[in-house]
Coordinates of N, CA and C in Angstrom, one line a residue:
X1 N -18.5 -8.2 41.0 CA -17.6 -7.4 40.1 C -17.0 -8.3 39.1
X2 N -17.2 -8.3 37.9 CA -16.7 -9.1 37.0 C -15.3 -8.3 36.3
X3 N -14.5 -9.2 36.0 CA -13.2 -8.6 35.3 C -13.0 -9.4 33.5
X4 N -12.2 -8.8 33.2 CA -11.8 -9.5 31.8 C -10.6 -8.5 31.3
X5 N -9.9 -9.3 30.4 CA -8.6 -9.2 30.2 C -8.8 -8.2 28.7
X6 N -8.3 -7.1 29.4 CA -8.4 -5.9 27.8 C -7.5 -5.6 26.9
X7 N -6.1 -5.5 27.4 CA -5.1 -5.3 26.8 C -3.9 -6.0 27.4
X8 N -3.1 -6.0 26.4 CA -1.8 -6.7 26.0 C -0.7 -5.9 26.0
X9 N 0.1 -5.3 26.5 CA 1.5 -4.6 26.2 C 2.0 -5.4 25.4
X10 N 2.7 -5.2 24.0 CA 3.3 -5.7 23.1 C 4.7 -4.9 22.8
X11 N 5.6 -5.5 23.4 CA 7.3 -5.0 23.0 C 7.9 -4.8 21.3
X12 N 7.7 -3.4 21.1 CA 8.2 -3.4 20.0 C 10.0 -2.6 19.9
X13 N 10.1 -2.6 18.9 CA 11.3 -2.0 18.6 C 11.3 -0.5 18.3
X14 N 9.5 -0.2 17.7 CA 9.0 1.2 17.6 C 8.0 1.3 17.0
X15 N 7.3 2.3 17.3 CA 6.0 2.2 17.2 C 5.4 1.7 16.2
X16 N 5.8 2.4 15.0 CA 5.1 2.4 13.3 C 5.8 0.7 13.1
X17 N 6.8 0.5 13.0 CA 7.0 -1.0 12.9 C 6.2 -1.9 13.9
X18 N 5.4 -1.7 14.9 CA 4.4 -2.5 15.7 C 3.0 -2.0 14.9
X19 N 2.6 -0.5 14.4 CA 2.0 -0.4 14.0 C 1.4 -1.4 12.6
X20 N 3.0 -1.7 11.4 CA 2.9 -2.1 10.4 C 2.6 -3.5 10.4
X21 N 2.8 -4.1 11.3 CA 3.1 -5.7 11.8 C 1.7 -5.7 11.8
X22 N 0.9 -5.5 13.1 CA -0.6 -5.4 13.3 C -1.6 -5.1 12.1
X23 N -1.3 -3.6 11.6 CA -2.6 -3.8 10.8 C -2.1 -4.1 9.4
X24 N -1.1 -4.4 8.8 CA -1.0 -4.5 7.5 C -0.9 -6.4 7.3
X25 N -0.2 -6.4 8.4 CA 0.4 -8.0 8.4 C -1.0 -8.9 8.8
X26 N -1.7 -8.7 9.9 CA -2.7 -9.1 11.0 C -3.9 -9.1 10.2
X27 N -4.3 -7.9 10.1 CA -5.3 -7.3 9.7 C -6.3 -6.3 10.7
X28 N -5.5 -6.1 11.7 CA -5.8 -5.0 12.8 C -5.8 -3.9 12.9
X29 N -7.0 -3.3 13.5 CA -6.9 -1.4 12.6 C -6.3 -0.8 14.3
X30 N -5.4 0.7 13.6 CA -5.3 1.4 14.3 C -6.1 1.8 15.7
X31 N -7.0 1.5 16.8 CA -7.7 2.4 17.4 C -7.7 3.3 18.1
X32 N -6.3 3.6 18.7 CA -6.2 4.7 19.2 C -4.0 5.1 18.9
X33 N -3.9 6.5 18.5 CA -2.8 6.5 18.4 C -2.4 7.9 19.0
X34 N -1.7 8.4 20.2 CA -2.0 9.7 20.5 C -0.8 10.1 21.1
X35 N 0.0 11.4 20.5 CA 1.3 11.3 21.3 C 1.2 11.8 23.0
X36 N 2.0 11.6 23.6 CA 1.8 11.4 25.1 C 3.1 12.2 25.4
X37 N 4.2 13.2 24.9 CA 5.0 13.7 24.4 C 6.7 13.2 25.2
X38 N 7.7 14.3 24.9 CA 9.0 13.2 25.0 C 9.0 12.2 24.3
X39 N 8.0 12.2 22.7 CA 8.0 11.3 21.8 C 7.7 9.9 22.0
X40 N 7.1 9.5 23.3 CA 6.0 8.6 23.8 C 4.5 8.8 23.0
X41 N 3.9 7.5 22.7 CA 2.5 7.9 22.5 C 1.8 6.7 22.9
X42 N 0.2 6.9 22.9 CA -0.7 5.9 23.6 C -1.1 4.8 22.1
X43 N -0.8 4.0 21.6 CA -0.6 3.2 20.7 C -1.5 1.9 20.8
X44 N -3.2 1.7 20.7 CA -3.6 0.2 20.7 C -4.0 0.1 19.6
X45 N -4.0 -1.5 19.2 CA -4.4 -1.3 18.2 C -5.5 -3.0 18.5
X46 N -6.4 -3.6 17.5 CA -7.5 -4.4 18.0 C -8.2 -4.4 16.6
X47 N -9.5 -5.5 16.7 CA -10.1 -6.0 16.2 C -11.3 -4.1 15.7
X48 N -11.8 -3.8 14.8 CA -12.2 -3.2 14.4 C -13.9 -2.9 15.2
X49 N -14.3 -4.4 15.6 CA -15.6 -4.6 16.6 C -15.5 -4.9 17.5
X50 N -14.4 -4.6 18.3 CA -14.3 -5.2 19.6 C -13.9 -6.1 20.0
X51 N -14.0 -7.4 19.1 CA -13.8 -8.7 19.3 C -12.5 -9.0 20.2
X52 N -12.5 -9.7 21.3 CA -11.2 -10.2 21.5 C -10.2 -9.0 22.6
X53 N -9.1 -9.4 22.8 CA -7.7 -8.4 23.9 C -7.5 -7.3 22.7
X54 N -6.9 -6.2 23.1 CA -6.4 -5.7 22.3 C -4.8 -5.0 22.7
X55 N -3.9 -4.4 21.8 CA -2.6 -4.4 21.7 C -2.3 -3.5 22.4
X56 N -2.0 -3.0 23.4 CA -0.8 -1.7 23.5 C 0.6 -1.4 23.3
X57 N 1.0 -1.3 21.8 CA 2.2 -0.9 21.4 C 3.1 -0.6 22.6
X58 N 4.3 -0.8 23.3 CA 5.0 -0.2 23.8 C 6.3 -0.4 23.2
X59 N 7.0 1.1 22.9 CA 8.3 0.9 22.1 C 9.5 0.9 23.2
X60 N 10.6 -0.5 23.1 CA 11.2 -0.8 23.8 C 12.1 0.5 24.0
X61 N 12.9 0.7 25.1 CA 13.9 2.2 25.7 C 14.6 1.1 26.4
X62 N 16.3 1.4 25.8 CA 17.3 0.5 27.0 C 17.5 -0.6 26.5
X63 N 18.8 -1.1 27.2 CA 19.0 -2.6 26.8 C 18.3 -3.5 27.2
X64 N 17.7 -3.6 28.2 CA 16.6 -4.4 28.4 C 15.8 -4.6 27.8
X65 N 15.1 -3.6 27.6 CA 13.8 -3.7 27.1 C 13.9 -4.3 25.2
X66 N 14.7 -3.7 24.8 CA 15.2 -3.8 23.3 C 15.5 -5.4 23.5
X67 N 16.4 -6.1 24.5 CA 16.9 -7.0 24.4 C 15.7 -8.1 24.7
X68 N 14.4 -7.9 25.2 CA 13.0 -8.6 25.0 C 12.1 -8.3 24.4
X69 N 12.4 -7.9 23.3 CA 11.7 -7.9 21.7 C 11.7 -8.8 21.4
X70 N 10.2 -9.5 21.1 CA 10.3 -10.8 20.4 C 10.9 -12.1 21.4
X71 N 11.4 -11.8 22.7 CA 11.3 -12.7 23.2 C 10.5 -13.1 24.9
X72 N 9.3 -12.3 25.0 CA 8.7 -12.2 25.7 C 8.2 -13.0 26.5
X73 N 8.0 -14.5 25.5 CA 7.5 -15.8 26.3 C 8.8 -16.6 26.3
X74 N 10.1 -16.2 26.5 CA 11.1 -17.1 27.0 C 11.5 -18.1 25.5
X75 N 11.0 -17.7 24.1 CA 11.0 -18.7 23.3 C 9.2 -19.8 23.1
X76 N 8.4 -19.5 23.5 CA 7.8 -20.4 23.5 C 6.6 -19.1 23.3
X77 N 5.1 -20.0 22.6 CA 4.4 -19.3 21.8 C 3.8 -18.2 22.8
X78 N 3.6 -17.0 22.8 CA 3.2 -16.3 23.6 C 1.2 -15.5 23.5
X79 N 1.3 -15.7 22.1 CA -0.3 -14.9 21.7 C -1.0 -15.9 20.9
X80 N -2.1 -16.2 21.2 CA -3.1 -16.9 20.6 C -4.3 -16.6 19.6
X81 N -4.2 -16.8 18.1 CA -4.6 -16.0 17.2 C -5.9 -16.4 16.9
X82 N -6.8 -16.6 17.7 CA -8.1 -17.3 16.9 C -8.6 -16.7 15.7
X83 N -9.2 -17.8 15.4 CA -10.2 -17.5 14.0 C -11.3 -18.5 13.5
X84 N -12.2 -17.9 13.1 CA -13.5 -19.1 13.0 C -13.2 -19.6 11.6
X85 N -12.1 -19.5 11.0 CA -12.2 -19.9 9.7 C -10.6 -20.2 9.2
X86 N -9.6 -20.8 9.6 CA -8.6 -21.1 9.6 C -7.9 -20.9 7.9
X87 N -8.7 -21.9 7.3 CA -8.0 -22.1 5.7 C -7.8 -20.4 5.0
X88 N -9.2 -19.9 5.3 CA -8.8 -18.4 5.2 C -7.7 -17.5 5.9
X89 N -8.0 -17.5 6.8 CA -6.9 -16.9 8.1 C -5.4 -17.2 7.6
X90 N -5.4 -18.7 7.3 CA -3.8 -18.9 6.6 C -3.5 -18.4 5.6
X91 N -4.3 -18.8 4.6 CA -4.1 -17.8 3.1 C -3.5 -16.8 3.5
X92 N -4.7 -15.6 4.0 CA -4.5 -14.7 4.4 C -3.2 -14.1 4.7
X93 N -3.1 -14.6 5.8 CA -1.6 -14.2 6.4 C -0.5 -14.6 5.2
X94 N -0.6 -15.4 5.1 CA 0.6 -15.9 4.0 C 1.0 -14.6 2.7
X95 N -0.7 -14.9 2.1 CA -0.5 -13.8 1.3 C 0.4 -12.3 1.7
X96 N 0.4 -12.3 3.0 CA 0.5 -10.8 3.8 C 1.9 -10.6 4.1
X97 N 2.6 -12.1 3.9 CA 4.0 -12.0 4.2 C 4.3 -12.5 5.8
X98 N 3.4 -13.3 6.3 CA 3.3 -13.7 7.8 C 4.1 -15.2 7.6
X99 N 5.2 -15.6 8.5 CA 6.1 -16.7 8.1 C 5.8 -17.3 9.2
X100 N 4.7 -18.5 8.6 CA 4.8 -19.7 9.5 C 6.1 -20.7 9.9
X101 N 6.2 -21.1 10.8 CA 7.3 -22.0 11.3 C 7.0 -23.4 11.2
X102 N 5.6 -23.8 10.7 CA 5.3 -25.2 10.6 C 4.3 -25.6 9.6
X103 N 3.6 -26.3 9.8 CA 2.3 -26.9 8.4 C 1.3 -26.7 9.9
X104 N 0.2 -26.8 9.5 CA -1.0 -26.6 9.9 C -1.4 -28.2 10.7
X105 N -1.8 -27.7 11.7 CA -1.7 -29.8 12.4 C -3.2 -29.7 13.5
X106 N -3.9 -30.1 13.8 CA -4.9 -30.9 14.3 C -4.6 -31.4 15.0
X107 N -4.9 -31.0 16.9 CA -4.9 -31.1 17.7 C -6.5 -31.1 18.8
X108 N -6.2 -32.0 19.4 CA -7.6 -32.1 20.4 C -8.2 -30.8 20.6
X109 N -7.4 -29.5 20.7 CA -7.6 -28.4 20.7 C -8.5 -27.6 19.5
X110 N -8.6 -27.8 18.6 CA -8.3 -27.2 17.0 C -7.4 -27.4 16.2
X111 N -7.3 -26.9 15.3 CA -6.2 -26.6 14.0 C -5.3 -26.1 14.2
X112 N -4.6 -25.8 14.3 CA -3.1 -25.1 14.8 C -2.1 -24.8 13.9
X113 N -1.6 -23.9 13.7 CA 0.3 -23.6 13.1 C 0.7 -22.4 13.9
X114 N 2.3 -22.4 13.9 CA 2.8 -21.6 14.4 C 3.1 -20.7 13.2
X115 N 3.3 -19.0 13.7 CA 3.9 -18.5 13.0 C 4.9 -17.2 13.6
X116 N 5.6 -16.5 13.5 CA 6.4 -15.4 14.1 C 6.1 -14.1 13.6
X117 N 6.2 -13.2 14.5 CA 6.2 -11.3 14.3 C 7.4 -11.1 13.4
X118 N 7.8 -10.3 13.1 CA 8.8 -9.7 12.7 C 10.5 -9.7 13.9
X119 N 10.2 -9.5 14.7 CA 11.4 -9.8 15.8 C 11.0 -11.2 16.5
X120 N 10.6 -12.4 15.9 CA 11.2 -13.9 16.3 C 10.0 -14.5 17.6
X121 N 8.8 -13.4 17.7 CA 7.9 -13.5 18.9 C 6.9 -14.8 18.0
X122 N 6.7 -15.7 18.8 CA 5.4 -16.9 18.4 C 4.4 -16.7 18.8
X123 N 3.3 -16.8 17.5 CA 2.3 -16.8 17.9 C 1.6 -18.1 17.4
X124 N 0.1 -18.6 18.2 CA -0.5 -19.8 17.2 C -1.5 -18.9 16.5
X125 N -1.8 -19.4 15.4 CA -3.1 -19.2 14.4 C -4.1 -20.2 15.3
X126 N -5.3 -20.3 15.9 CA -6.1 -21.2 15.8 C -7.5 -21.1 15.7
X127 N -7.8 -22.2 15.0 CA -9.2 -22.4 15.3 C -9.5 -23.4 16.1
X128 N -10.2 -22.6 17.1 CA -11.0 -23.8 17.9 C -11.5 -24.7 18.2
X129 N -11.9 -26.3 18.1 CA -12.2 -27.2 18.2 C -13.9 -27.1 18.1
X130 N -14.4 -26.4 18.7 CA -15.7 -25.9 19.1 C -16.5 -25.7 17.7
X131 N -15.3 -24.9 16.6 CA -15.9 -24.2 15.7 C -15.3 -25.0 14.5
X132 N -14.2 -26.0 14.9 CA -13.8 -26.8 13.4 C -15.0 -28.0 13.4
X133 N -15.7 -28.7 14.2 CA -16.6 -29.6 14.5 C -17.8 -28.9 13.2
X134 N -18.2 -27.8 13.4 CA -19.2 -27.2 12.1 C -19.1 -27.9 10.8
X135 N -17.6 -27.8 10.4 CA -17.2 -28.0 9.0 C -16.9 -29.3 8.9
X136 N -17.8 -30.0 7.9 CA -17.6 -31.1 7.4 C -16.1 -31.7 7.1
X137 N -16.0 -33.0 8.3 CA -14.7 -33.1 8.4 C -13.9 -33.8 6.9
X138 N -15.1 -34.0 6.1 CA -14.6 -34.6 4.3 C -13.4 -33.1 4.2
X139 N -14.1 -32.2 4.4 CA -13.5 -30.8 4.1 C -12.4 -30.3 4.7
X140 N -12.0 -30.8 6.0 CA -11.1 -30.1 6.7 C -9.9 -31.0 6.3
X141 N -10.4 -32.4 6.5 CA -9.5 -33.0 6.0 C -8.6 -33.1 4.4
X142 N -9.0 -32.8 3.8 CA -8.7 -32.3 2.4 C -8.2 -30.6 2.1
X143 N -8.6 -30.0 2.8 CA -7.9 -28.5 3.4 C -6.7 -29.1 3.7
X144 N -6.3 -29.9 5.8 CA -5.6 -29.6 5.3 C -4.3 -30.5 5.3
X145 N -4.6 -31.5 4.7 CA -4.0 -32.2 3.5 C -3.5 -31.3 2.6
X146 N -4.1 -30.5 1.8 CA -3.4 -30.0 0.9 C -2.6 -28.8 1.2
X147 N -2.4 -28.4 2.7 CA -1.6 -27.3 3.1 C -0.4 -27.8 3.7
X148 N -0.5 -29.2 4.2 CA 0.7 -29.6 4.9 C 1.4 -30.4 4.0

């Protein structure tokens, strides 16, 4: 029996604000949006081909729940953003209004920056080590040199 990891419950404050974060900010499309009523609805949203976990919006109810918005991993980065092409992926986001918390840094891992959701949640951008080895390191290095 094989398993794998499908979805993510993601704490919002409400729906369409989790919605706007994901696909406007991300670049993640809607894929399923359905009211479930008592103004509940089934809310994921994901990579457009499958690729990758995908999101189940849940809009926080209560002090609790409201009160771990954005803070889900205790302060510490919680969701891991890959991407086969990082210098784009940053633009990208940037352009989008996505607020990094650091410069871009090179790690045994990959390429790395942090950046935050809208309610103070971390995430990393990365590209993977696996897939920064492809690109001529004259290039990456001069990338990103000129972003940090």
């Amino acid at each position: 029996m094989a398993h794998s990891l499908a979805a993510i419950s993601f704490l919002a404050p409400d729906y369409d604000e989790g919605i706007a974060w994901f696909r406007d900010r991300l670049g993640f499309a809607v894929l399923e949006d359905r009211p479930l009523g008592g103004g509940k609805r089934w809310v994921v949203v994901g990579d457009v081909n499958g690729f990758g976990a995908r999101f189940v919006i849940a809009k926080a109810e209560g002090e609790r729940q409201l009160a771990a918005v954005g803070a889900q991993a205790g302060g510490r980065v919680a969701y891991f953003l890959e991407t086969d092409d990082f210098a784009r992926a940053f633009t990208r986001f940037s352009e989008a209004g996505v607020e990094f918390v650091e410069s871009a840094r090179r790690e045994p891992y990959g390429v790395v920056a942090v950046f935050k959701d809208p309610w103070g949640g971390k995430w990393d951008l990365i590209q993977p080590a696996q897939t920064v080895v492809s690109v001529p390191l004259r290039r990456q290095v001069a990338w990103i040199a000129a972003i940090v």
